[in-house]
Coordinates of C-alpha atoms in Angstrom, one line a residue:
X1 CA 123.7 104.8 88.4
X2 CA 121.2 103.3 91.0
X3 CA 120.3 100.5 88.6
X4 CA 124.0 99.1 88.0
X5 CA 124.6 99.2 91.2
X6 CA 121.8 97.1 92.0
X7 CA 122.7 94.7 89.1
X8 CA 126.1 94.5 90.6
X9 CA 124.5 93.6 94.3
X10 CA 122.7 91.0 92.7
X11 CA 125.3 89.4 90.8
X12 CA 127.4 89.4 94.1
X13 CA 124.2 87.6 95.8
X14 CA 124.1 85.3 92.9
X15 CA 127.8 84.2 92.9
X16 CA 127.5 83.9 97.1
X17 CA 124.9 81.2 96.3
X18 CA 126.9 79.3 94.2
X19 CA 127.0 76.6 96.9
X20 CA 129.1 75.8 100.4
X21 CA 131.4 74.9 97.9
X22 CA 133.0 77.9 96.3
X23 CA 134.2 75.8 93.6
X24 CA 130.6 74.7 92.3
X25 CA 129.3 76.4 89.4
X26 CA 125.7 75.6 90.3
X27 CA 123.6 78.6 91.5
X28 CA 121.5 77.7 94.5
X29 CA 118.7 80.2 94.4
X30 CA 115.8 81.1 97.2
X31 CA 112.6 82.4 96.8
X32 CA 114.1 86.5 96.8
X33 CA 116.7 85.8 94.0
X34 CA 115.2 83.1 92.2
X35 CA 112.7 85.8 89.7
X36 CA 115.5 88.2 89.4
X37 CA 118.0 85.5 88.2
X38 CA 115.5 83.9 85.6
X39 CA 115.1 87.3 84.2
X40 CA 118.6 88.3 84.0
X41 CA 119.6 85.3 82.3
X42 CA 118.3 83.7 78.9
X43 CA 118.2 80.5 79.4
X44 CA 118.5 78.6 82.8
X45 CA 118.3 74.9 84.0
X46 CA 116.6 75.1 86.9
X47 CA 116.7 71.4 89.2
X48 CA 114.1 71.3 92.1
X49 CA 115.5 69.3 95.1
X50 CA 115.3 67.4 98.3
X51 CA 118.3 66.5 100.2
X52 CA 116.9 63.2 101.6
X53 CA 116.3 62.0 97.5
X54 CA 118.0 59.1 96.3
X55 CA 118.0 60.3 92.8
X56 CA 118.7 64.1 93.5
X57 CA 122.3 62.4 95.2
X58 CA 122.5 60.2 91.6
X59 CA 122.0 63.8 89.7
X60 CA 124.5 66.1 91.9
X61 CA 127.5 65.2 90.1
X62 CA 126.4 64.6 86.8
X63 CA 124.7 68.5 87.7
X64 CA 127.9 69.8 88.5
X65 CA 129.5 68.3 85.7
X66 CA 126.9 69.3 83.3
X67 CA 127.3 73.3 85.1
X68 CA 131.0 73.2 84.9
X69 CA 131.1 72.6 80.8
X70 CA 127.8 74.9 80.1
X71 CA 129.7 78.0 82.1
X72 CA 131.9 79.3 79.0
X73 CA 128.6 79.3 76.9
X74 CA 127.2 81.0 79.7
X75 CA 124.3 78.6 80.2
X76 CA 123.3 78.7 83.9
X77 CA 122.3 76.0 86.2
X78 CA 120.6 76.7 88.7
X79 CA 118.9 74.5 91.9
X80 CA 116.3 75.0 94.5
X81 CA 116.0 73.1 98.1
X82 CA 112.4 72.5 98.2
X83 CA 112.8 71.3 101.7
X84 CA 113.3 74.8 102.2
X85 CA 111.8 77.0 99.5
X86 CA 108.2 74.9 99.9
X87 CA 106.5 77.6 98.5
X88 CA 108.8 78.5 96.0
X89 CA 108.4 74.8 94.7
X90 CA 104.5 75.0 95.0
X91 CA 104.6 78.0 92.8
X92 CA 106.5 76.0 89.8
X93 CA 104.1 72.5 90.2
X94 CA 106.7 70.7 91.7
X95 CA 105.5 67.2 92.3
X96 CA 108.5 64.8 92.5
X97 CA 112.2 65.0 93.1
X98 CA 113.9 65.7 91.3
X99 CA 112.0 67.9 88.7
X100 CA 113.7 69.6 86.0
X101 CA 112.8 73.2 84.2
X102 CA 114.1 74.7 81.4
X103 CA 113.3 78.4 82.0
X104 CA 113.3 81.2 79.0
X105 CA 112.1 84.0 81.0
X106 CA 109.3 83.5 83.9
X107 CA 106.7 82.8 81.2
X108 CA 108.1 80.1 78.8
X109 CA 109.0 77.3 80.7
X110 CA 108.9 73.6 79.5
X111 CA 110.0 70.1 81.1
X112 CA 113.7 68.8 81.1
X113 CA 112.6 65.3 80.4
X114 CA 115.9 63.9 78.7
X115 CA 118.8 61.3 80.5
X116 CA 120.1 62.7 83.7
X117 CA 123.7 62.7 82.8
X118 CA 126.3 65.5 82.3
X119 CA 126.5 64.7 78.1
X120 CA 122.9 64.5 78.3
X121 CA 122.3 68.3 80.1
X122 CA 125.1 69.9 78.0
X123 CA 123.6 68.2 75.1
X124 CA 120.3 69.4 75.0
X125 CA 121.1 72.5 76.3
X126 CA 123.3 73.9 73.5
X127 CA 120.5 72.6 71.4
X128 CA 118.1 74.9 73.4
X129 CA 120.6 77.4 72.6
X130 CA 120.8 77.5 69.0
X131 CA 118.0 78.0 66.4
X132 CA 116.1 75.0 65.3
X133 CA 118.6 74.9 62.0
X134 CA 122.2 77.0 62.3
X135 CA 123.0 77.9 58.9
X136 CA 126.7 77.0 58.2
X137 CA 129.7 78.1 56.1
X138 CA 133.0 76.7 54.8
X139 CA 134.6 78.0 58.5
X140 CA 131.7 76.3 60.8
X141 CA 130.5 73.4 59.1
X142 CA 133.5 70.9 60.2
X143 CA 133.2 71.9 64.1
X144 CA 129.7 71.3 64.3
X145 CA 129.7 68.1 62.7
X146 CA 131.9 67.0 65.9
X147 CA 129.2 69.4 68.3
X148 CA 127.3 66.3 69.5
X149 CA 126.8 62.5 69.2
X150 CA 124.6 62.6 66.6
X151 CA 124.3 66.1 64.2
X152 CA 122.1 66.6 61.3
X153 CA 123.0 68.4 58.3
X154 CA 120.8 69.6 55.5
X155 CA 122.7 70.2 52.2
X156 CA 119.8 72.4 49.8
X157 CA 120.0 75.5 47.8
X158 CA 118.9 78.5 49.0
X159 CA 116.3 78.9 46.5
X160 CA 114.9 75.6 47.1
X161 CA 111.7 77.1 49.3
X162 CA 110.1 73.3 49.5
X163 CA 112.8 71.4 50.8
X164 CA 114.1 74.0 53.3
X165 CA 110.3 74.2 54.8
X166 CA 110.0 70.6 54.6
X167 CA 113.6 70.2 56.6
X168 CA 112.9 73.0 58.9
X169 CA 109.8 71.9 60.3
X170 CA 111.6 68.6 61.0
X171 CA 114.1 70.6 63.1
X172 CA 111.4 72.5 65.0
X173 CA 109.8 69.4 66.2
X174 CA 112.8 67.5 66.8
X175 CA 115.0 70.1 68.2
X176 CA 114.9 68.1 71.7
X177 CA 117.1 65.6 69.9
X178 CA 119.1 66.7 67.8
X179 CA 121.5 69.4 66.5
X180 CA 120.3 70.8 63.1
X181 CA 122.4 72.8 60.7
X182 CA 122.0 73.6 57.0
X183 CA 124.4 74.7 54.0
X184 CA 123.2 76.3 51.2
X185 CA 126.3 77.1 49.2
X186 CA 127.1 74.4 46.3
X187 CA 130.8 74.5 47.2
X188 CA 131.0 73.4 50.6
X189 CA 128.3 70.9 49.9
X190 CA 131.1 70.0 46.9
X191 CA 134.0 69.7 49.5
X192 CA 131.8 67.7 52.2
X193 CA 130.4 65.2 49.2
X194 CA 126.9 66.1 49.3
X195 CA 124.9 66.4 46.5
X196 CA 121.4 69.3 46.7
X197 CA 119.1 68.4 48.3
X198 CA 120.4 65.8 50.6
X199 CA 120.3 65.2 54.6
X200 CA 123.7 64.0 56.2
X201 CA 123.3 62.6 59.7
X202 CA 126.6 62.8 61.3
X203 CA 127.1 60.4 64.8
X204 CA 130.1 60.1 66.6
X205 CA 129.2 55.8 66.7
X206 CA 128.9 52.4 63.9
X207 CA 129.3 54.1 60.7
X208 CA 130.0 57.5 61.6
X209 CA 127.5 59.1 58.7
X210 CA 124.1 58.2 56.9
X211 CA 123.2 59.9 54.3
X212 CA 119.2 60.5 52.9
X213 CA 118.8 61.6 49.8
X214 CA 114.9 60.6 48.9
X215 CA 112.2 63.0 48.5
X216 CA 111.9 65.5 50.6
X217 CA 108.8 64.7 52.6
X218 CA 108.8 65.1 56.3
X219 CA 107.5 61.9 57.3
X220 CA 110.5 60.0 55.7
X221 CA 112.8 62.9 56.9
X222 CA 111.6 62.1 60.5
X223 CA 112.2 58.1 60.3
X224 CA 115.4 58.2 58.6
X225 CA 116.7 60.5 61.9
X226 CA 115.5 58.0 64.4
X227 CA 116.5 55.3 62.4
X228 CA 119.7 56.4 61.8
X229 CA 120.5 58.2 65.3
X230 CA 120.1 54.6 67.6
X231 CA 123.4 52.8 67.9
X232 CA 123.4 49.6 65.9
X233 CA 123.5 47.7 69.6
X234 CA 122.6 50.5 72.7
X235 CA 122.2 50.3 75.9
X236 CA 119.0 49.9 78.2
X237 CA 119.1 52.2 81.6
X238 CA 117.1 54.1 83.1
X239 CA 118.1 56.9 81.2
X240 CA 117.1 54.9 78.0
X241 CA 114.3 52.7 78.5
X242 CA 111.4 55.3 78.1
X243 CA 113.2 56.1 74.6
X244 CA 113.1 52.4 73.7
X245 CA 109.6 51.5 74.5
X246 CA 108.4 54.7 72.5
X247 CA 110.2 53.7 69.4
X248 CA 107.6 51.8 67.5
X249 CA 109.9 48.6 66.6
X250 CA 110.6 45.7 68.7
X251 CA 113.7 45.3 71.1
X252 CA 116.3 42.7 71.4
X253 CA 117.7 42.6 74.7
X254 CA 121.2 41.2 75.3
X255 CA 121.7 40.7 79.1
X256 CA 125.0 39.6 80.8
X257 CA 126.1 40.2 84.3
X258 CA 129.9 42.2 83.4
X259 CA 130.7 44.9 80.6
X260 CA 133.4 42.6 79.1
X261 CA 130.7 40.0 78.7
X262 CA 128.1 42.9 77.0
X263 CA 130.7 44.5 75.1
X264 CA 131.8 40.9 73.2
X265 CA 128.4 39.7 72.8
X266 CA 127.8 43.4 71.3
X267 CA 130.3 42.6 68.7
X268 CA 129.0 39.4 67.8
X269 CA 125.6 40.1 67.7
X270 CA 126.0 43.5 65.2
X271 CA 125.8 42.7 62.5
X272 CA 122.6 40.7 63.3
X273 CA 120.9 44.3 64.3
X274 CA 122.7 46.2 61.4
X275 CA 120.7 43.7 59.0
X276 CA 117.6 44.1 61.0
X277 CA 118.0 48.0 61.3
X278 CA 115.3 50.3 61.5
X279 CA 112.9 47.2 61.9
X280 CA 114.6 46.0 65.3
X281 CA 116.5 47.8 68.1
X282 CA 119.5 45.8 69.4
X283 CA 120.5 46.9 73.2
X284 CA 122.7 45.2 76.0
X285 CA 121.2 45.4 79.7
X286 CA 123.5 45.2 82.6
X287 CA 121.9 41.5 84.7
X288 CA 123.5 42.3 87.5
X289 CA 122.0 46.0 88.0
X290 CA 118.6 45.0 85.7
X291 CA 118.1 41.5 86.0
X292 CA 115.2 41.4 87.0
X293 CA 113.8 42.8 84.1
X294 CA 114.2 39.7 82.4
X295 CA 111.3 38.0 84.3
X296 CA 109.3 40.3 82.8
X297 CA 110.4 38.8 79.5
X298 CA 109.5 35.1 80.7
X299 CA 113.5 35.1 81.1
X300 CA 115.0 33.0 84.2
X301 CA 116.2 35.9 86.7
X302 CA 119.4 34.0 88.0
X303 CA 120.8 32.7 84.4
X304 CA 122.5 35.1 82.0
X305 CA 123.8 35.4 79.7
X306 CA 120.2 35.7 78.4
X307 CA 118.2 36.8 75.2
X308 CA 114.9 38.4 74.2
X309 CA 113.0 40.4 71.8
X310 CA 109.9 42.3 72.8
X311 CA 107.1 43.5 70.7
X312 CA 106.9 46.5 72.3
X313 CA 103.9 47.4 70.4
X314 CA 101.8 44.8 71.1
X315 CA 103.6 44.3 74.4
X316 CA 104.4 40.4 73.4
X317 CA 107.7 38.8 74.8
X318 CA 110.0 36.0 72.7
X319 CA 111.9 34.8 74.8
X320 CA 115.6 32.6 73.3
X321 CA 115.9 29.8 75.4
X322 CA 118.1 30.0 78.4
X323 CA 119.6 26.7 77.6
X324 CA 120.7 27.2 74.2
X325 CA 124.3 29.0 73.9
X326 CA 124.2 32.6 72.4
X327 CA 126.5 32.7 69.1
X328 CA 126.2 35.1 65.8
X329 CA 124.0 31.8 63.9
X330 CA 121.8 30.7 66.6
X331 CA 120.6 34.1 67.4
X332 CA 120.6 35.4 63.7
X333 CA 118.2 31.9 63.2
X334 CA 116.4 33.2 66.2
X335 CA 115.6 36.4 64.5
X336 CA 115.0 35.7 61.4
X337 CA 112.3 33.3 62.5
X338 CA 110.6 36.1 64.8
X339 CA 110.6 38.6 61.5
X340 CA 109.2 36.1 59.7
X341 CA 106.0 35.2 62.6
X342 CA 107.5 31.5 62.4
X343 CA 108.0 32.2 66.7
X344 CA 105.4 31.9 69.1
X345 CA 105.1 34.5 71.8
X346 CA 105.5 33.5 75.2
X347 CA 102.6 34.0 77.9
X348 CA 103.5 34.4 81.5
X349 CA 100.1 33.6 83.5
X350 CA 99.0 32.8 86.8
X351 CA 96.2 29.7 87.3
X352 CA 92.4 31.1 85.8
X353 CA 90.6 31.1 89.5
X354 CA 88.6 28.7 90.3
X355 CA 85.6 31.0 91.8
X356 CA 85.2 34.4 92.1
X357 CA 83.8 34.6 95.2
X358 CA 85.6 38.0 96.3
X359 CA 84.1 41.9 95.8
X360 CA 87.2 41.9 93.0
X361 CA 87.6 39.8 90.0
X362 CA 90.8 38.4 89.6
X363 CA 91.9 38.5 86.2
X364 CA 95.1 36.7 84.7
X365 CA 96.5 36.4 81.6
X366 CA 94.7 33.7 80.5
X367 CA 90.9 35.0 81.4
X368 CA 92.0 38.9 80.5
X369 CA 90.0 39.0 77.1
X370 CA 87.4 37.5 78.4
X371 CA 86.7 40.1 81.1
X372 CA 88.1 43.2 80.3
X373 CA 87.2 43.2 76.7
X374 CA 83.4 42.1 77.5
X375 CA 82.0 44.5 75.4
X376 CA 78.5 44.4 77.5
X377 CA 80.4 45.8 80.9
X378 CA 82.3 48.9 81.8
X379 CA 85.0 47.5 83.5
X380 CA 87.6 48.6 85.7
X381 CA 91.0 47.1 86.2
X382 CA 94.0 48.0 88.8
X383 CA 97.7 46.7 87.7
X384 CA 99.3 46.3 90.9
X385 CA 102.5 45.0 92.2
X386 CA 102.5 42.6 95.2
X387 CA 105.4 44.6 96.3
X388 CA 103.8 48.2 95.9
X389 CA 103.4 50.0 99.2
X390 CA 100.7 52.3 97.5
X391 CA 98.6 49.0 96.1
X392 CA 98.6 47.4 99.8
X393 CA 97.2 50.7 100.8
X394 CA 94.6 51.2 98.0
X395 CA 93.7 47.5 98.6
X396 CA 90.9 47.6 101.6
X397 CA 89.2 50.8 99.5
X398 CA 89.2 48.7 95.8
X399 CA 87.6 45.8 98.0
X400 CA 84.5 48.4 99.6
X401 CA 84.6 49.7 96.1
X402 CA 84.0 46.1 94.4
X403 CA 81.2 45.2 97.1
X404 CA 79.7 48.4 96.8
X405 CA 78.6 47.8 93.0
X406 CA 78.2 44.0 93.5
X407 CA 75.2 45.2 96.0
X408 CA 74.0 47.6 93.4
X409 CA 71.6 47.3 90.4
X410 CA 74.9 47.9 88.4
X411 CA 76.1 44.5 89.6
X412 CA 75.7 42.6 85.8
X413 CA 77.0 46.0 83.8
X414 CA 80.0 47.2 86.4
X415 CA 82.7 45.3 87.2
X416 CA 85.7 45.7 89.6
X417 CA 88.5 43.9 88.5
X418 CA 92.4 43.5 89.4
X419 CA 95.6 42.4 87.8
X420 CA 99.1 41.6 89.5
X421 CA 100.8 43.0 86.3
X422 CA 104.5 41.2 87.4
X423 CA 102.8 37.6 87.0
X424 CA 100.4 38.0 84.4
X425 CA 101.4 39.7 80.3
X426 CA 98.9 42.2 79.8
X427 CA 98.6 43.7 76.6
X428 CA 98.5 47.6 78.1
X429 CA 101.1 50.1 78.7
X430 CA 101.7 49.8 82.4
X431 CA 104.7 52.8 83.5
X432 CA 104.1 52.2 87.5
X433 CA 101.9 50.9 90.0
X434 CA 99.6 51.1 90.5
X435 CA 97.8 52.0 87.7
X436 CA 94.2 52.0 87.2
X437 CA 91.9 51.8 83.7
X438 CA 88.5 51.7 83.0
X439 CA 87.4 49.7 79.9
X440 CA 83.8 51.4 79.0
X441 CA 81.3 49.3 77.2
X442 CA 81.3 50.0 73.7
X443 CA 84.9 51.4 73.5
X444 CA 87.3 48.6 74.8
X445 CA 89.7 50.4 72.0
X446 CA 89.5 53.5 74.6
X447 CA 90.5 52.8 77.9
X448 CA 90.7 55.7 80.4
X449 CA 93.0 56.2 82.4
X450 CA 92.4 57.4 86.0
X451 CA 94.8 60.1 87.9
X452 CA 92.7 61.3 90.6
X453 CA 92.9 60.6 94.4
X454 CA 92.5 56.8 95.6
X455 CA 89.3 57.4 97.5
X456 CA 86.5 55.5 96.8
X457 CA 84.1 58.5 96.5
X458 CA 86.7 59.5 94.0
X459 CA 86.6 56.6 92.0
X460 CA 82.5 56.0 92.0
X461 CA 82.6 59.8 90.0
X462 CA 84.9 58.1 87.6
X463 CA 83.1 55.3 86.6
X464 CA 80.0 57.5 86.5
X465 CA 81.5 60.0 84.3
X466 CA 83.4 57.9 82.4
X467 CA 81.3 54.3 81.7
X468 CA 79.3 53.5 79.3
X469 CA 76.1 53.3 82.2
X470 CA 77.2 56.4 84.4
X471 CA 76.6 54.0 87.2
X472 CA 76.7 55.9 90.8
X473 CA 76.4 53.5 93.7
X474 CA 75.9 54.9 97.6
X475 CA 78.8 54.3 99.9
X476 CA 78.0 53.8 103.6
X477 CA 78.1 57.3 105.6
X478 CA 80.4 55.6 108.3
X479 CA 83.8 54.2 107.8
X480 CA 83.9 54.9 104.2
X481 CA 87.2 56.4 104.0
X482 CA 90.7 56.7 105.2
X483 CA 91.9 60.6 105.5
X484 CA 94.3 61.0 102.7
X485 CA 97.8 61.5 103.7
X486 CA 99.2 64.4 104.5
X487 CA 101.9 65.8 102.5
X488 CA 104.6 64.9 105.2
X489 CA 103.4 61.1 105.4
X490 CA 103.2 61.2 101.4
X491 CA 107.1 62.3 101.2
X492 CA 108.4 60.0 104.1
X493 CA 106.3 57.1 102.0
X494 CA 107.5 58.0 98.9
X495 CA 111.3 58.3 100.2
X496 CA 111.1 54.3 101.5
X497 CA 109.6 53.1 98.0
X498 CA 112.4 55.5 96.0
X499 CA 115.2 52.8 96.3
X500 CA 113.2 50.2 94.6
X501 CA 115.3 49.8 91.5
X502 CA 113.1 49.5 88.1
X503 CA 113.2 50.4 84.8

């Protein structure tokens, strides 16, 4: 009887954590009950914390929210104060707040890297719950085709072995995403319309249903589900912006300052994105939260409503004029004519300098190819914001850094270079700031990107590992380096720069 009892002590510990606030249904665990409650329970959502966080405040009630609706299919959520439980934190790499586990046991835990909003959790949580495809039956089929936003339904006889490997493997690597569910009996495939083998996406938006009923090859499979799960127009956020960029199509972006104004110019410009579906993404963007996003589309910051499609492939911007009024036939033209190549991109650039008289090259827009992709030179580029409190820092180093090589016999094959990346289109994938590449000699295709400390010793190994010349240079023994911040001065810096609002 010793062991239930001690299960029932900790269950009474657990339920006295749930928070000051009885009525939360958010376990808040400490470094003696965090193990025991990841083993007791099969699947937790674990959020690790600061109380000073900006975006751990933006989370708590979406958390809560999320906690309250997961509770009757006993899916726990639990959270962690790292301000408190430091080493508890350092034991589960947490680097950031707020991070996000998804805990199967103590040895199979992955990322929660989806939107931070209550539908959001609940949503990819039941899907962590199920298996990658729940087979379904005359009684279950109709309630989960309502079980999310978007559902997907495979209708293929049992002893079809192709098609149901094909569709199951889809499921496994998309399970993140979507809710999967297959029906092998002919009559509820009858009743529900669906002829074998056939794919039914289900979504709760636009049309309500898409059906695929091509060969079964999981390629296709794969496209038709992302194609047909984006809303004709969405929404850019935040929570959605990652999602966009990693689509491989272009974006229209729709800004206006108010919903009203979004929500009519949704309606008017739908059927413009239903005909250019699955080749452009239509989205609105709130102005008044996001706009100055538009300036990096070559877009006017202080005049919406505005409009834009982006290549975010290639990372070009096409810009509608500001001055033009946006109506169903000017911006249907506008399209057409950019699906066609009959529009120009616009490039935002600063003046080519003069000289380069400084330890850094300054590159722009205009004179990018020309340095980064001289195929002679390893070259090294920071995209930096003029506003980035880490970039002012790493500044005085990436100067010593640039002088160091200009004095050294690597001074015609190495070259130090800069960018501000908010005045200048660059053609790379720039997330934050700042961010530093090297472009080897010989592999411009190749850039690599660097993650290690900002000390200059630190990037001299880089280049030398990583250029086409392993080129080491000496660095004077005094005043070479700052001390890196400690972790205290790192969080206090990091908690100024958090309210910085950005895509």
């Amino acid at each position: 009887m010793l062991h239930k009892k001690i299960a029932f002590s900790l269950l009474a510990a657990w339920a006295s954590l749930a928070s000051a606030d009885d009525k939360s249904d958010v376990y808040q665990l400490t470094k003696g009950t965090f193990d025991a409650f990841i083993k007791e329970n099969p699947l937790v959502l674990a959020e690790f914390f600061a109380p000073w966080c900006g975006h751990c405040k933006a989370l708590a009630p979406e958390y809560e929210e999320a906690a309250t609706t997961l509770k009757e299919k006993n899916i726990k959520l639990v959270k962690v104060d790292c301000t408190v439980e430091e080493e508890l934190c350092k034991q589960h790499d947490v680097e950031g707040y707020p991070t996000l586990k998804v805990f199967r046991g103590a040895d199979n835990v992955s990322p929660y890297s989806q939107q931070r909003k209550a539908d959001a959790i609940v949503s990819y949580m039941v899907k962590q719950s199920l298996p990658a495809v729940s087979i379904l039956n005359k009684e279950t089929v109709e309630d989960f085709k309502k079980a999310d936003k978007v559902v997907i339904v495979a209708y293929i006889a049992a002893d079809d072995k192709a098609s149901n490997e094909t569709f199951t493997s889809i499921a496994e690597k998309l399970r993140d995403n979507y809710l999967f569910g297959g029906v092998n009996d002919a009559a509820v495939a009858e009743a529900e319309g669906a002829k074998f083998p056939s794919i039914v996406l289900y979504k709760s938006f636009d049309e309500g249903k898409n059906v695929f009923s091509d060969k079964f090859e999981a390629e296709a499979i794969e496209k038709f589900a992302k194609t047909a799960a984006t809303p004709l127009v969405g929404e850019v956020g935040p929570e959605t912006y990652a999602d966009y960029m990693s689509a491989g199509i272009p974006l229209a972006y729709i800004f206006a300052e108010t919903q009203e104004e979004r929500d009519t110019l949704s309606k008017t410009l739908k059927p413009i994105a239903e005909k250019h579906k699955g080749k452009i993404n239509f989205a609105t963007i709130d102005a008044k939260a996001f706009g100055a996003h538009a300036g990096n589309l070559n877009l006017k910051t202080d005049k919406f409503p505005a409009f834009a499609i982006h290549d975010t492939v290639g990372n070009k911007k096409f810009p509608y004029s500001q001055d033009d009024e946006i109506t169903h036939d000017l911006i249907a033209k506008f399209t057409d004519d950019y699906a066609a190549g009959k529009v120009e991109p616009s490039v935002k650039s600063e003046p080519v300098p003069e000289k380069q008289d400084g330890p850094v090259t300054v590159i722009v827009a205009k004179n990018y190819e020309q340095i980064v992709l001289d195929d002679k030179k390893d070259v090294l580029v920071e995209f930096y914001a003029p506003w980035c409190g880490h970039c002012k820092a790493l500044a005085p180093k990436y100067d010593q850094l640039g002088e160091a090589y200009q004095k050294s016999e690597f001074k015609d094959k190495v070259v130090i270079a800069k960018v501000d990346a908010t005045a200048n289109d660059v053609p790379d994938d720039i997330s934050g700031f700042p961010t530093i590449k090297l472009f080897p000699a010989g592999g411009k295709d190749a850039p690599v990107t660097y993650s290690g400390a900002r000390t200059v010793e630190d990037l001299v190994e880089f280049i030398k590992e990583n250029g086409k010349y392993k080129a080491s240079v000496s660095l004077k023994e005094e005043g070479t380096e700052e001390a890196a911040p400690a972790a205290s001065e790192k969080k206090e810096a990091d908690k100024k720069e958090e309210d910085h609002d950005e895509l």
